[in-house]
Amino acid sequence: MEVRKTTPLKDVLKLSPACSCKACKHGCTMGSGFLGPADKKKIAEFLSLGEKELEDAHLEKATLFHQEHFRPKIIRKGKPYGRCTFFTDEGTCAIHPVKPLQCRLTMGCRDYGPMLQQWFMLNVLVNPDDPESIRQYQQYLASGGETIAGGRLSELVPDKNRLRKILHYEIL
Ligand code: SF4
Ligand code: SF4
């Protein structure tokens, strides 16, 4: 199945069963996955916490494509990377049934895995209404970053004049 930017979440999730095996856990030891729009509520309910309590105890913000997004805290121990706060000593995810959408869409053993991450990038991380987000996405593409159908700049910002002005910093 082809994954496009407009592929509905329910169809994307059909491609990413909630599996769990060693091959996909390396990422949990080096960082954590970003939450999707519905995840904070689901994780808070799973842990019997309020959303603010969850934020304070277990989440951190990081900026990608000029947008702030939540992800589980990373235990860095003085290094720039580290293990996810939800990665247990037994090597499991403590919130596996409700893990962040980016974690759920990590399908390391499937050839379509990168397309799922590009879907996440386009539907969660990049904000087409924010000129700086578009410029940073343009840099991602210019540096060889791949995308899926619906992810061309001209598709994200169909107004050619607006896109030109954004890329020339005439719209900040
Ligand atoms: S939330 Fe779970 S799957 Fe996601 S990085 Fe943390 S331990 Fe890994
Ligand atoms: S995507 Fe593949 S490697 Fe990753 S957890 Fe699922 S079965 Fe394992």
Short mmCIF file of C-alpha atoms and ligand atoms in Angstrom, two decimals:
data_model
loop_
_atom_site.label_atom_id
_atom_site.label_comp_id
_atom_site.label_asym_id
_atom_site.label_seq_id
_atom_site.Cartn_x
_atom_site.Cartn_y
_atom_site.Cartn_z
CA MET A 1 0.00 0.00 0.00
CA GLU A 2 1.26 3.46 -0.88
CA VAL A 3 1.42 5.88 2.05
CA ARG A 4 0.56 9.46 1.13
CA LYS A 5 0.40 12.56 3.30
CA THR A 6 -3.38 12.32 3.11
CA THR A 7 -3.55 8.65 4.11
CA PRO A 8 -5.87 8.57 7.15
CA LEU A 9 -4.35 7.71 10.51
CA LYS A 10 -6.50 4.58 10.81
CA ASP A 11 -4.99 3.21 7.58
CA VAL A 12 -1.47 4.15 8.61
CA LEU A 13 -1.99 2.33 11.91
CA LYS A 14 -3.02 -0.83 10.05
CA LEU A 15 0.56 -0.89 8.72
CA SER A 16 2.04 -0.58 12.19
CA PRO A 17 0.75 -3.29 14.51
CA ALA A 18 1.73 -2.79 18.15
CA CYS A 19 4.60 -5.24 17.90
CA SER A 20 7.58 -5.32 20.20
CA CYS A 21 10.88 -7.10 19.71
CA LYS A 22 14.54 -6.39 20.22
CA ALA A 23 15.22 -5.01 16.75
CA CYS A 24 13.20 -1.84 17.36
CA LYS A 25 14.40 -1.14 20.89
CA HIS A 26 17.74 0.44 20.11
CA GLY A 27 15.98 3.78 19.59
CA CYS A 28 14.54 3.59 23.12
CA THR A 29 18.07 3.52 24.51
CA MET A 30 19.14 6.58 22.49
CA GLY A 31 16.11 8.85 22.76
CA SER A 32 12.33 8.81 22.62
CA GLY A 33 9.56 9.25 20.08
CA PHE A 34 7.40 12.33 19.67
CA LEU A 35 3.77 12.30 20.72
CA GLY A 36 0.91 12.64 18.26
CA PRO A 37 -2.05 14.95 18.95
CA ALA A 38 -4.08 12.39 20.94
CA ASP A 39 -1.23 10.80 22.85
CA LYS A 40 -0.92 12.99 25.93
CA LYS A 41 -4.48 12.24 27.01
CA LYS A 42 -4.10 8.50 26.34
CA ILE A 43 -0.80 8.20 28.20
CA ALA A 44 -2.11 10.24 31.14
CA GLU A 45 -5.17 8.00 31.46
CA PHE A 46 -3.01 4.87 31.18
CA LEU A 47 -0.82 6.09 34.03
CA SER A 48 -3.79 7.47 36.03
CA LEU A 49 -2.30 10.95 35.92
CA GLY A 50 -3.62 14.35 34.94
CA GLU A 51 -2.16 15.71 31.70
CA LYS A 52 -0.22 18.41 33.56
CA GLU A 53 1.13 15.83 36.00
CA LEU A 54 2.22 13.70 33.05
CA GLU A 55 3.96 16.68 31.46
CA ASP A 56 5.81 17.59 34.64
CA ALA A 57 6.84 14.06 35.58
CA HIS A 58 7.52 12.30 32.31
CA LEU A 59 7.59 14.60 29.26
CA GLU A 60 9.93 17.18 27.77
CA LYS A 61 9.56 19.60 24.89
CA ALA A 62 11.80 19.64 21.86
CA THR A 63 11.71 21.81 18.76
CA LEU A 64 11.57 20.30 15.30
CA PHE A 65 10.70 22.21 12.14
CA HIS A 66 10.27 25.30 14.32
CA GLN A 67 7.48 23.67 16.33
CA GLU A 68 7.55 22.51 19.93
CA HIS A 69 6.51 18.91 20.45
CA PHE A 70 6.33 16.68 23.48
CA ARG A 71 8.28 13.47 23.86
CA PRO A 72 9.05 11.28 26.89
CA LYS A 73 11.91 12.61 28.97
CA ILE A 74 15.35 11.37 28.01
CA ILE A 75 17.70 10.31 30.80
CA ARG A 76 20.90 11.88 29.49
CA LYS A 77 23.45 11.52 32.28
CA GLY A 78 25.54 14.37 30.84
CA LYS A 79 25.37 13.10 27.25
CA PRO A 80 23.30 14.57 24.41
CA TYR A 81 21.39 11.29 24.11
CA GLY A 82 20.10 8.74 26.56
CA ARG A 83 17.40 6.25 27.27
CA CYS A 84 13.70 7.04 27.27
CA THR A 85 12.21 7.41 30.73
CA PHE A 86 9.66 4.71 29.86
CA PHE A 87 12.26 2.14 28.81
CA THR A 88 12.40 -0.40 31.63
CA ASP A 89 15.35 -2.35 33.00
CA GLU A 90 13.74 -5.42 31.48
CA GLY A 91 14.00 -3.85 28.03
CA THR A 92 10.29 -3.18 27.59
CA CYS A 93 8.21 -0.06 27.07
CA ALA A 94 6.27 0.79 30.23
CA ILE A 95 3.53 2.42 28.17
CA HIS A 96 3.54 0.00 25.24
CA PRO A 97 -0.28 -0.03 24.66
CA VAL A 98 -0.35 3.79 24.44
CA LYS A 99 3.18 4.62 23.32
CA PRO A 100 3.74 7.85 21.37
CA LEU A 101 2.62 7.85 17.76
CA GLN A 102 6.16 8.19 16.43
CA CYS A 103 7.17 5.09 18.42
CA ARG A 104 4.12 3.25 17.15
CA LEU A 105 5.06 4.14 13.58
CA THR A 106 8.62 2.86 13.95
CA MET A 107 8.60 -0.30 11.85
CA GLY A 108 12.26 -1.12 11.63
CA CYS A 109 11.87 -4.41 9.80
CA ARG A 110 9.46 -3.29 7.08
CA ASP A 111 10.50 -1.69 3.83
CA TYR A 112 7.68 0.85 4.19
CA GLY A 113 8.97 1.93 7.65
CA PRO A 114 10.57 5.15 6.32
CA MET A 115 7.28 6.13 4.64
CA LEU A 116 5.51 5.92 8.00
CA GLN A 117 8.08 8.26 9.53
CA GLN A 118 7.65 10.65 6.60
CA TRP A 119 3.88 10.55 7.13
CA PHE A 120 4.47 11.47 10.78
CA MET A 121 6.79 14.28 9.78
CA LEU A 122 4.25 15.77 7.39
CA ASN A 123 1.17 15.31 9.57
CA VAL A 124 2.59 16.09 13.00
CA LEU A 125 5.97 17.81 12.89
CA VAL A 126 5.85 20.25 9.95
CA ASN A 127 3.39 23.14 10.14
CA PRO A 128 2.54 24.45 6.64
CA ASP A 129 1.08 27.61 8.19
CA ASP A 130 4.42 28.56 9.76
CA PRO A 131 6.86 30.06 7.22
CA GLU A 132 9.92 29.07 9.27
CA SER A 133 8.65 25.50 9.53
CA ILE A 134 8.37 25.42 5.74
CA ARG A 135 11.88 26.84 5.31
CA GLN A 136 13.32 24.19 7.63
CA TYR A 137 11.43 21.49 5.76
CA GLN A 138 12.84 22.89 2.51
CA GLN A 139 16.34 22.51 4.01
CA TYR A 140 15.51 18.92 4.93
CA LEU A 141 14.51 18.21 1.32
CA ALA A 142 17.50 20.09 -0.10
CA SER A 143 19.86 18.00 2.00
CA GLY A 144 18.49 14.82 0.44
CA GLY A 145 15.61 14.11 2.80
CA GLU A 146 12.96 11.85 1.31
CA THR A 147 9.25 12.41 1.32
CA ILE A 148 6.00 10.78 0.27
CA ALA A 149 3.26 11.86 -2.12
CA GLY A 150 1.75 15.09 -0.88
CA GLY A 151 4.98 16.20 0.72
CA ARG A 152 6.39 18.43 -2.01
CA LEU A 153 6.74 22.09 -1.06
CA SER A 154 4.31 23.04 -3.81
CA GLU A 155 1.75 20.70 -2.25
CA LEU A 156 2.22 22.02 1.28
CA VAL A 157 2.03 25.65 0.11
CA PRO A 158 0.02 25.62 -3.16
CA ASP A 159 0.07 29.42 -3.49
CA LYS A 160 3.22 29.84 -5.63
CA ASN A 161 3.66 33.49 -4.75
CA ARG A 162 3.40 32.80 -1.01
CA LEU A 163 5.87 29.92 -1.29
CA ARG A 164 8.36 32.11 -3.16
CA LYS A 165 8.08 34.83 -0.53
CA ILE A 166 8.49 32.33 2.29
CA LEU A 167 11.64 30.85 0.74
CA HIS A 168 13.08 34.34 0.13
CA TYR A 169 12.36 35.43 3.70
CA GLU A 170 9.88 38.03 2.49
CA ILE A 171 7.36 36.45 4.86
CA LEU A 172 8.86 35.80 8.28
S1 SF4 B 1 7.83 5.51 24.79
FE1 SF4 B 1 8.28 3.32 24.76
S2 SF4 B 1 8.61 2.83 22.58
FE2 SF4 B 1 8.75 5.06 22.81
S3 SF4 B 1 10.93 5.51 23.08
FE3 SF4 B 1 10.02 5.29 25.11
S4 SF4 B 1 10.33 3.14 25.68
FE4 SF4 B 1 10.63 3.31 23.47
S1 SF4 B 2 8.57 -3.48 13.45
FE1 SF4 B 2 9.58 -5.42 13.22
S2 SF4 B 2 11.50 -5.20 14.33
FE2 SF4 B 2 10.14 -3.59 15.04
S3 SF4 B 2 9.10 -4.38 16.83
FE3 SF4 B 2 7.79 -4.80 15.07
S4 SF4 B 2 8.36 -6.87 14.41
FE4 SF4 B 2 9.99 -6.10 15.73
#
